[in-house]
PDB file of C-alpha atoms in Angstrom:
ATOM      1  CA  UNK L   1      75.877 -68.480 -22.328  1.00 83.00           C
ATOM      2  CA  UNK L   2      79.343 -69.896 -22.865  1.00 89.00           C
ATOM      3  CA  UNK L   3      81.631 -71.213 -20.156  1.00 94.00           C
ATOM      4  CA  UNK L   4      85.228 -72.579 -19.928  1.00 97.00           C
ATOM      5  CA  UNK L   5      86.545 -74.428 -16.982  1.00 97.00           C
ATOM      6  CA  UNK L   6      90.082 -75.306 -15.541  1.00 97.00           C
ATOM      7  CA  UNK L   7      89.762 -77.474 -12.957  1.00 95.00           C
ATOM      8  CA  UNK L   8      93.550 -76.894 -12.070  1.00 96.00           C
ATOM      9  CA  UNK L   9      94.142 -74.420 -10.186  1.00 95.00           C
ATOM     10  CA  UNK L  10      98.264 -75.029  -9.968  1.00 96.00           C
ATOM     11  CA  UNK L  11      99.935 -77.997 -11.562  1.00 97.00           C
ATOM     12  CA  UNK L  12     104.227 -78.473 -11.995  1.00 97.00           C
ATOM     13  CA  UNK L  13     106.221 -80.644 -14.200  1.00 97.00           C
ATOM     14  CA  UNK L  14     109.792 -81.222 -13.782  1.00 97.00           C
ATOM     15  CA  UNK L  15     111.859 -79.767 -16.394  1.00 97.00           C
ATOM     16  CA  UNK L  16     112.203 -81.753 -19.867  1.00 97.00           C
ATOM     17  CA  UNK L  17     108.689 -83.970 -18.983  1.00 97.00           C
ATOM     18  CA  UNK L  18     105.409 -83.700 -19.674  1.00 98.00           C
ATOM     19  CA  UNK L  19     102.517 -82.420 -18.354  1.00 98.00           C
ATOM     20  CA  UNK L  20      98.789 -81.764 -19.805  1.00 98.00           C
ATOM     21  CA  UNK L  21      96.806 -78.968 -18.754  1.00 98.00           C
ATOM     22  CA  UNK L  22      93.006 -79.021 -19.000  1.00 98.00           C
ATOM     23  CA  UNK L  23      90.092 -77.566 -20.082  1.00 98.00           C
ATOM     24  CA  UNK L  24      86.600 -78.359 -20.270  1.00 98.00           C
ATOM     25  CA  UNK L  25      84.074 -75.729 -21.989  1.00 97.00           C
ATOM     26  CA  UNK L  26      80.137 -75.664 -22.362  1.00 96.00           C
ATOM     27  CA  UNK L  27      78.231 -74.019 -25.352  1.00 93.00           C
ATOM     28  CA  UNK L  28      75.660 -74.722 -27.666  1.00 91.00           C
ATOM     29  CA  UNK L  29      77.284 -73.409 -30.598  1.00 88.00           C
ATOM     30  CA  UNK L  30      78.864 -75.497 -33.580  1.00 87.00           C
ATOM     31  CA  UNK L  31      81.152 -72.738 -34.995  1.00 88.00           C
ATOM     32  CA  UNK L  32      83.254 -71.119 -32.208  1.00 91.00           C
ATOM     33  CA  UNK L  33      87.452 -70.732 -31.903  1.00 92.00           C
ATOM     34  CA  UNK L  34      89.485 -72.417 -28.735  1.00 95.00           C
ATOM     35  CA  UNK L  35      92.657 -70.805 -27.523  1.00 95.00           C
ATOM     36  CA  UNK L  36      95.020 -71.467 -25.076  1.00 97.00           C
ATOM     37  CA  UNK L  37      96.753 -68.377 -23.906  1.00 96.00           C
ATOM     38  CA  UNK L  38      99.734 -67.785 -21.466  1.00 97.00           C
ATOM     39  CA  UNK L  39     100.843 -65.014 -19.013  1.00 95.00           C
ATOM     40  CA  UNK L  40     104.043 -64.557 -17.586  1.00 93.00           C
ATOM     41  CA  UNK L  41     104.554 -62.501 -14.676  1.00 88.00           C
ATOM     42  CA  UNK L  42     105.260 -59.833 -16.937  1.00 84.00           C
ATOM     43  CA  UNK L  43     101.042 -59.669 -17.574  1.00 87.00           C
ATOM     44  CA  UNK L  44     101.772 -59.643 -21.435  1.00 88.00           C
ATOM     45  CA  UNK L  45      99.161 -62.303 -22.399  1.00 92.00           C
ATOM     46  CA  UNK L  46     100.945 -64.557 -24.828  1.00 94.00           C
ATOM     47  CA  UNK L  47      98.925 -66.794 -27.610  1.00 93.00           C
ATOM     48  CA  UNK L  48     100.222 -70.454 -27.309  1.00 96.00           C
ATOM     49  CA  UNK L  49      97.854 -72.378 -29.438  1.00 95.00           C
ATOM     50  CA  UNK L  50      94.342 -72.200 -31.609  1.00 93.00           C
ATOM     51  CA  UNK L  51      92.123 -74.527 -33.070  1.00 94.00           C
ATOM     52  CA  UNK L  52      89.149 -73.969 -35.070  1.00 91.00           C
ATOM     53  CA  UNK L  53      86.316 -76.120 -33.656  1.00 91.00           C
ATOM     54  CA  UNK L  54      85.360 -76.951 -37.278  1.00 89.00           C
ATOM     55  CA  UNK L  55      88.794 -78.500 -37.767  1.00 89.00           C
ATOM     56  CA  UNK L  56      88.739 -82.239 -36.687  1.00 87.00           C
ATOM     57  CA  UNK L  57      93.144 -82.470 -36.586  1.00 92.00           C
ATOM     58  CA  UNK L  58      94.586 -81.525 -33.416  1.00 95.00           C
ATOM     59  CA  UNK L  59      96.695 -77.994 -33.376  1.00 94.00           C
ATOM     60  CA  UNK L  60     100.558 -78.438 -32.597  1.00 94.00           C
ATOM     61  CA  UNK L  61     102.723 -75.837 -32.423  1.00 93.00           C
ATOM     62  CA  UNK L  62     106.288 -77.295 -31.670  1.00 95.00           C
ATOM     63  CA  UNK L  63     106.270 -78.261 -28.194  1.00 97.00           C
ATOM     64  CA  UNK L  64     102.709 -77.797 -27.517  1.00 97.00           C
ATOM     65  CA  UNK L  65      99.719 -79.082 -28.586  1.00 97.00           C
ATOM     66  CA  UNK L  66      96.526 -79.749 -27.637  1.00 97.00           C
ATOM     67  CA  UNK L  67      93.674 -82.551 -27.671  1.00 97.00           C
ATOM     68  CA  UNK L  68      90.342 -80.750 -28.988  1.00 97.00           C
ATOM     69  CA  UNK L  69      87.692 -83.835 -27.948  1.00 96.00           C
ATOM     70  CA  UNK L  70      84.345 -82.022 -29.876  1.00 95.00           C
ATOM     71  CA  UNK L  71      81.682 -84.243 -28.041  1.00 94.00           C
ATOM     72  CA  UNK L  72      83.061 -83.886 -25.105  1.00 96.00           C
ATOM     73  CA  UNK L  73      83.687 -80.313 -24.829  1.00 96.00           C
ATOM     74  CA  UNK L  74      87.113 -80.686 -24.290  1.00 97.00           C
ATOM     75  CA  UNK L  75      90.498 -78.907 -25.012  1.00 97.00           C
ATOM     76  CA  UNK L  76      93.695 -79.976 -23.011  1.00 98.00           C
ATOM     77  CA  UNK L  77      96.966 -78.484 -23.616  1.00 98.00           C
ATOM     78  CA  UNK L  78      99.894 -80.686 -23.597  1.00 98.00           C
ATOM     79  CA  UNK L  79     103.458 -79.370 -23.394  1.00 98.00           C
ATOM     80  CA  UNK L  80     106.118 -81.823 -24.429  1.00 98.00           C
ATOM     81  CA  UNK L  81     109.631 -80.963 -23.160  1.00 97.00           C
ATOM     82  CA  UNK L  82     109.055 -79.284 -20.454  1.00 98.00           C
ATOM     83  CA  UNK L  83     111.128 -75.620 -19.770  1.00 97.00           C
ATOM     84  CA  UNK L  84     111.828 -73.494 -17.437  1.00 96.00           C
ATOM     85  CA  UNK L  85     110.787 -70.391 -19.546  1.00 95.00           C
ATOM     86  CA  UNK L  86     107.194 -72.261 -19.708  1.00 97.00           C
ATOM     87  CA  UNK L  87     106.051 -71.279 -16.296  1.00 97.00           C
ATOM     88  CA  UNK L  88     103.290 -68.795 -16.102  1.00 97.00           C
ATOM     89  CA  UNK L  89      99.781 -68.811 -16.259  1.00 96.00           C
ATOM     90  CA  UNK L  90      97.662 -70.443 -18.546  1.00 97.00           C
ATOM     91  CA  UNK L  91      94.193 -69.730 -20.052  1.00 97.00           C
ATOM     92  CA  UNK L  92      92.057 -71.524 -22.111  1.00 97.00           C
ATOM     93  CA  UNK L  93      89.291 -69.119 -23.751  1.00 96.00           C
ATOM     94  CA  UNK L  94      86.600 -69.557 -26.030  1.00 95.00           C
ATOM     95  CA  UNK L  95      85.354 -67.384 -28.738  1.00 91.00           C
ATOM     96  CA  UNK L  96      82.398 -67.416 -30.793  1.00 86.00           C
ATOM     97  CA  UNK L  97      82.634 -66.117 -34.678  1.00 77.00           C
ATOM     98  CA  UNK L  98      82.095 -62.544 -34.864  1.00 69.00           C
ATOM     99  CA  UNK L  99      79.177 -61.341 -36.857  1.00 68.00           C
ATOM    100  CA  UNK L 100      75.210 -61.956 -36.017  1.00 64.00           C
ATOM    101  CA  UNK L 101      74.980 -59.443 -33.087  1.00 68.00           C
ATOM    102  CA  UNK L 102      78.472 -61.679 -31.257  1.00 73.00           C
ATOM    103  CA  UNK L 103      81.239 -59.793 -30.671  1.00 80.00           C
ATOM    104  CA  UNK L 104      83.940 -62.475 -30.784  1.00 84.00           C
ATOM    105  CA  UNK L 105      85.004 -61.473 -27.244  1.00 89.00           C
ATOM    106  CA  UNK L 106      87.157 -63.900 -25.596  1.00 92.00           C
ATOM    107  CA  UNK L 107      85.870 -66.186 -22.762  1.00 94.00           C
ATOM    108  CA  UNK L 108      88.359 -67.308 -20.259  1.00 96.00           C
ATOM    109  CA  UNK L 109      88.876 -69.943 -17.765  1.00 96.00           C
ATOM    110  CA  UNK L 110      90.082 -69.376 -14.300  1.00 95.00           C
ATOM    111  CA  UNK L 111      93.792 -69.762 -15.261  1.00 95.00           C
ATOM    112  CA  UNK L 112      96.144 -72.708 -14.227  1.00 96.00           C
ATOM    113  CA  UNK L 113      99.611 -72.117 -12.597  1.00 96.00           C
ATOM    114  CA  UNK L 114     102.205 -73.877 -13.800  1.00 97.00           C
ATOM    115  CA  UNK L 115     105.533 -74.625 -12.252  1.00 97.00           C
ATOM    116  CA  UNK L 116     108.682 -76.249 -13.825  1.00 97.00           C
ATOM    117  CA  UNK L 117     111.399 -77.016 -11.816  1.00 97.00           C
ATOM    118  CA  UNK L 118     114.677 -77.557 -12.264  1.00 95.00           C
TER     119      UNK L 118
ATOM    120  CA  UNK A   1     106.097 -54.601 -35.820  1.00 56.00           C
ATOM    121  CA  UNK A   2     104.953 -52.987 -33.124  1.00 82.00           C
ATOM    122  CA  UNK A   3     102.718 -54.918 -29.998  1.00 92.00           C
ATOM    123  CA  UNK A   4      99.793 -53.474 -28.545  1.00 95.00           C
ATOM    124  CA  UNK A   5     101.160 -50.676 -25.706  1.00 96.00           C
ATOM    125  CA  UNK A   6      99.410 -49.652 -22.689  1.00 97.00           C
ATOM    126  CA  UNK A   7      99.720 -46.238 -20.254  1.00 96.00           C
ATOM    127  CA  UNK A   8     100.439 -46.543 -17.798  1.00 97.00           C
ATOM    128  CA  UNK A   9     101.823 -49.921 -16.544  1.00 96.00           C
ATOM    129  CA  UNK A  10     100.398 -48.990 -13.012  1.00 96.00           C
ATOM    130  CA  UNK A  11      98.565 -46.807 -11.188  1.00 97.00           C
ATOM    131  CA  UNK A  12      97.874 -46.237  -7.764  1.00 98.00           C
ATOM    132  CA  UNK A  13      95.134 -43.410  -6.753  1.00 97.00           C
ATOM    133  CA  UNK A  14      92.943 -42.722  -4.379  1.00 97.00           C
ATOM    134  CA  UNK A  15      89.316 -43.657  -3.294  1.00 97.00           C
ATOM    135  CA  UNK A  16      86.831 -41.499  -5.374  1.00 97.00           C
ATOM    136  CA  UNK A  17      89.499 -40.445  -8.370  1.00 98.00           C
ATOM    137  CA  UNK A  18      88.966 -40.569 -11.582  1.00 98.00           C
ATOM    138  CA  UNK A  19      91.482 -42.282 -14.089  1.00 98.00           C
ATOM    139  CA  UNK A  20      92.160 -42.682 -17.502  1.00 98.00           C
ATOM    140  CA  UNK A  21      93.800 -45.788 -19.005  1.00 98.00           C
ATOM    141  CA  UNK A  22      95.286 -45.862 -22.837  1.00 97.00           C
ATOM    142  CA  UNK A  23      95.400 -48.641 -24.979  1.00 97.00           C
ATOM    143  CA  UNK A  24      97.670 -48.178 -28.353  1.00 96.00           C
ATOM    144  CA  UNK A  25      96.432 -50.889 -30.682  1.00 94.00           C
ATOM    145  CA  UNK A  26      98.478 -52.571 -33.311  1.00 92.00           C
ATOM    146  CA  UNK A  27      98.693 -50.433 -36.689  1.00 90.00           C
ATOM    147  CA  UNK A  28      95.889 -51.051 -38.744  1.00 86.00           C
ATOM    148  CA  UNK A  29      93.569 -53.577 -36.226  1.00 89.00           C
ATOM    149  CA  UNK A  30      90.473 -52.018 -36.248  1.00 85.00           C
ATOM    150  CA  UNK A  31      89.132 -54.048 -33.781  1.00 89.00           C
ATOM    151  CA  UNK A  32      89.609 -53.324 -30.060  1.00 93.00           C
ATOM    152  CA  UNK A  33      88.625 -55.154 -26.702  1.00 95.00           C
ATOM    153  CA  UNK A  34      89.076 -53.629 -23.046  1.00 97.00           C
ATOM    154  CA  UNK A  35      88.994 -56.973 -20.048  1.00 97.00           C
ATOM    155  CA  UNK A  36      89.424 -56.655 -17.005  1.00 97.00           C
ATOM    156  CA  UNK A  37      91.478 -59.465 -14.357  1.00 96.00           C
ATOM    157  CA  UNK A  38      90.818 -59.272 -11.027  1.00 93.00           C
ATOM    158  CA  UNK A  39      91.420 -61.819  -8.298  1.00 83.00           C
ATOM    159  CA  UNK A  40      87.799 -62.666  -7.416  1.00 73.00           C
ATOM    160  CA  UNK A  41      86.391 -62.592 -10.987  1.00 75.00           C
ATOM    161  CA  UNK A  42      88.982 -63.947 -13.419  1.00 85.00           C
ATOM    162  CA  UNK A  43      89.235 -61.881 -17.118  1.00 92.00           C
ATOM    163  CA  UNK A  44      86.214 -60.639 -17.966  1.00 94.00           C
ATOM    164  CA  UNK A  45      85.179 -58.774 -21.233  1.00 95.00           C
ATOM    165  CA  UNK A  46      84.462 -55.119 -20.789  1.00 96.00           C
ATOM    166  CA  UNK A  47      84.386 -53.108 -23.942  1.00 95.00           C
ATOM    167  CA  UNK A  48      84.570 -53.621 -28.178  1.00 92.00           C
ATOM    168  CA  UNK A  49      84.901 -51.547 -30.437  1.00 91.00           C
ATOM    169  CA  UNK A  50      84.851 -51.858 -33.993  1.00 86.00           C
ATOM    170  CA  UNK A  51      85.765 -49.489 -36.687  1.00 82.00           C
ATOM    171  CA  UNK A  52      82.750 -46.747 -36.928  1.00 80.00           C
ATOM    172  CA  UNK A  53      80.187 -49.123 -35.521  1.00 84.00           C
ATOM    173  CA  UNK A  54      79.136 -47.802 -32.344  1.00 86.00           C
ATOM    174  CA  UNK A  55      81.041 -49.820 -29.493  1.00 90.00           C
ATOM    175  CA  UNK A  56      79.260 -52.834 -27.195  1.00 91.00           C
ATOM    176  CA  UNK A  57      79.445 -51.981 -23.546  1.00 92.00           C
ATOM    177  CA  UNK A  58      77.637 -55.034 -22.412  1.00 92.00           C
ATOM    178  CA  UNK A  59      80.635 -55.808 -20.245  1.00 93.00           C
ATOM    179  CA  UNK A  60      80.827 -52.623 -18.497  1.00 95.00           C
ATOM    180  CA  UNK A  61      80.621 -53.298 -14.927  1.00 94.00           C
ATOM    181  CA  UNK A  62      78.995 -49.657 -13.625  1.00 95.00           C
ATOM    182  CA  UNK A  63      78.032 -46.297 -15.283  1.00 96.00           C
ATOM    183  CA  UNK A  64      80.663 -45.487 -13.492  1.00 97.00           C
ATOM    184  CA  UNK A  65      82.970 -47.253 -16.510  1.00 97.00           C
ATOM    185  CA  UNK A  66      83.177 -45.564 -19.729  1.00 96.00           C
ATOM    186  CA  UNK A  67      85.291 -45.799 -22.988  1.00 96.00           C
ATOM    187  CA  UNK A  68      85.871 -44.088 -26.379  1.00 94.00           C
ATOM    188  CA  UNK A  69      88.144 -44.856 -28.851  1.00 93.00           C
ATOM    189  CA  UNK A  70      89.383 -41.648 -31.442  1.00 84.00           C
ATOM    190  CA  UNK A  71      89.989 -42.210 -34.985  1.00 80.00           C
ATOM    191  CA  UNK A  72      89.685 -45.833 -35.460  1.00 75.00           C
ATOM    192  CA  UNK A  73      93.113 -46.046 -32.916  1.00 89.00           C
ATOM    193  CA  UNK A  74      93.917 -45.322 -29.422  1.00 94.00           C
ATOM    194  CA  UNK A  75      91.419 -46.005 -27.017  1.00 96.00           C
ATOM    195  CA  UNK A  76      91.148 -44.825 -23.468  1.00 97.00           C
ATOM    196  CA  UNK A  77      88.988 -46.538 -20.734  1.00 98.00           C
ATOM    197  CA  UNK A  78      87.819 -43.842 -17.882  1.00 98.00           C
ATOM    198  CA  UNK A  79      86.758 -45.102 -14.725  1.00 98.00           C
ATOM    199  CA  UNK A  80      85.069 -42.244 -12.372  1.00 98.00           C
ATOM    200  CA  UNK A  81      84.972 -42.402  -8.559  1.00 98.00           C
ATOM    201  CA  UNK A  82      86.856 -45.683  -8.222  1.00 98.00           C
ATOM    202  CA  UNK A  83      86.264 -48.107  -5.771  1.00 97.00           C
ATOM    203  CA  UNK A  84      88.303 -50.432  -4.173  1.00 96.00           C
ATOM    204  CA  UNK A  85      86.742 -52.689  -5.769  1.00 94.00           C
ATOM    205  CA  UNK A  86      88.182 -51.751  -9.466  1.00 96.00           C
ATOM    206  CA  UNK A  87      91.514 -52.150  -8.296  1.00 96.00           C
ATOM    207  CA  UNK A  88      92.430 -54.987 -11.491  1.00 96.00           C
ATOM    208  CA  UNK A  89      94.602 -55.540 -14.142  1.00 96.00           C
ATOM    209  CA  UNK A  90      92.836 -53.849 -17.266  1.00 97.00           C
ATOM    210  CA  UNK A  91      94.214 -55.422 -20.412  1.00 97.00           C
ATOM    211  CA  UNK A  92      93.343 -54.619 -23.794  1.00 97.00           C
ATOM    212  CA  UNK A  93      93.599 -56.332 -26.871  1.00 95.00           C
ATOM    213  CA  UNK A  94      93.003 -55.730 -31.066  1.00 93.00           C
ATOM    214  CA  UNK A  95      93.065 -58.032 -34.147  1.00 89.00           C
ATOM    215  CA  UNK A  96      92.470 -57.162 -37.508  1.00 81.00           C
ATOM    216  CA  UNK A  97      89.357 -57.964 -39.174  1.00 66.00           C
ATOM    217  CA  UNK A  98      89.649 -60.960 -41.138  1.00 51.00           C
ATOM    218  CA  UNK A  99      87.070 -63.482 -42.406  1.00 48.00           C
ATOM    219  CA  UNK A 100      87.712 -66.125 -39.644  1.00 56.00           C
ATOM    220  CA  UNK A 101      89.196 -66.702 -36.485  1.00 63.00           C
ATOM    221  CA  UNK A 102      91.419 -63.599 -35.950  1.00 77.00           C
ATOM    222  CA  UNK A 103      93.627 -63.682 -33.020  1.00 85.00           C
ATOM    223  CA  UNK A 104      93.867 -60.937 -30.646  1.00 90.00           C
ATOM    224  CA  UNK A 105      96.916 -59.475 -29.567  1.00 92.00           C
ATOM    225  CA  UNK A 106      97.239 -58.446 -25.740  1.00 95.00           C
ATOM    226  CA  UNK A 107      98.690 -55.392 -24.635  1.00 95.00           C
ATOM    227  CA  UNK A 108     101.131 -55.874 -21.133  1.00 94.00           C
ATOM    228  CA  UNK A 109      98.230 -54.712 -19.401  1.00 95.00           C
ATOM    229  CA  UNK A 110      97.736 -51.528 -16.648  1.00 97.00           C
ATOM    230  CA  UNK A 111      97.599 -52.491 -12.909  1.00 96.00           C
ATOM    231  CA  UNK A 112      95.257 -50.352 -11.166  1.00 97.00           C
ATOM    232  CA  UNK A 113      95.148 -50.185  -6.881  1.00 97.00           C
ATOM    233  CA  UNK A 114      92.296 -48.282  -5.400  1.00 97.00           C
ATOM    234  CA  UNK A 115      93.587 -47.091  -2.132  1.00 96.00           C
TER     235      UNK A 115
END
């Protein structure tokens, strides 16, 4: 069975800076979908990034983007520019392809807390 | 367009109650997924459903846990005689069937407390 891991529980970044937020997974499939996710304290889970493990280039999506290491079973989530309307929660799942008997139901870390201050 | 809506965004009842949780998918998604987030085991998968095909409960914690979804569209999760220990955040999510790596969309979610 599949597994993701944040070994973060909380991590902060001062506003405009950088931080990295990771994720480590374990699976023995070669076709499968990473996603970082994020949750306010509104609950509304909010998609931040994708990659497709079959894709080699890292996904960016303007001030985030992440560092998919294949081998390693890796998938950190960087977030350049730090702001205050990035704090929240944030999951990394895993998802296998839907089709032969999988249901493409989202596995999720534990969640890592994120602070930015001022 | 419209998000993914829940009903309600929190309820409170008692020990032994049964309750019934909505889930208003996004217009023409036609697949659905119930999870559940509680404090001492994370988001878990409960429920799919897909189109006609008949659902997979292999997340369903109890018999106690149920779920239909009418007309391809709204779904509603029933949980009879709660526990304490269902008090959670039930979330559900759909995405539309596409050849590869659909996203799901999350609804905001109802909090449930088991008094």
């Amino acid at each position: 069975a599949q597994t993701v891991t944040q070994s973060q529980p909380e991590m902060s970044v001062q506003e405009a800076e950088t931080v990295t937020l990771s994720c480590t997974y374990d699976t023995s499939e070669s076709d499968y979908y990473l996603f970082w996710y994020k949750q306010p304290p509104s609950r509304q889970m909010i998609l931040v990034i994708r990659q497709e493990a079959y894709k080699q280039q890292n996904a960016t999506e303007n001030r985030f983007s992440v560092n998919f290491q294949k081998a390693a079973k890796s998938f950190s989530l960087k977030i350049s520019d730090s702001q205050l309307g990035d704090a929240a929660m944030y999951f990394c799942a895993y998802r296998s392809p839907r089709g032969s008997g999988n249901t493409g139901k989202l596995i999720f870390g534990q969640g890592t807390t994120l602070q930015v201050k001022p | 367009g419209a998000g993914v809506s829940q009903s309600p965004s929190n309820k409170v009842t008692e020990k032994g109650k049964d309750v019934e949780l909505r889930c208003d998918p996004i217009s023409g998604h036609t697949a659905l997924y119930w999870y559940r987030q509680s404090l001492g085991q994370g988001l878990e998968f409960l429920i799919y459903f897909q189109g006609n095909s008949a659902p997979d409960k292999s997340g369903l914690p109890s018999d106690r846990f149920s779920a239909e979804r009418t007309g391809g569209s709204v779904s509603t999760l029933t949980i009879q005689r709660t526990q304490q220990e269902d008090s959670a955040v039930y979330l559900c999510a759909s995405t539309r069937t596409s050849a590869r790596g659909e996203t799901q969309y999350f609804g905001p979610g109802t909090r449930l407390l088991v008094l």
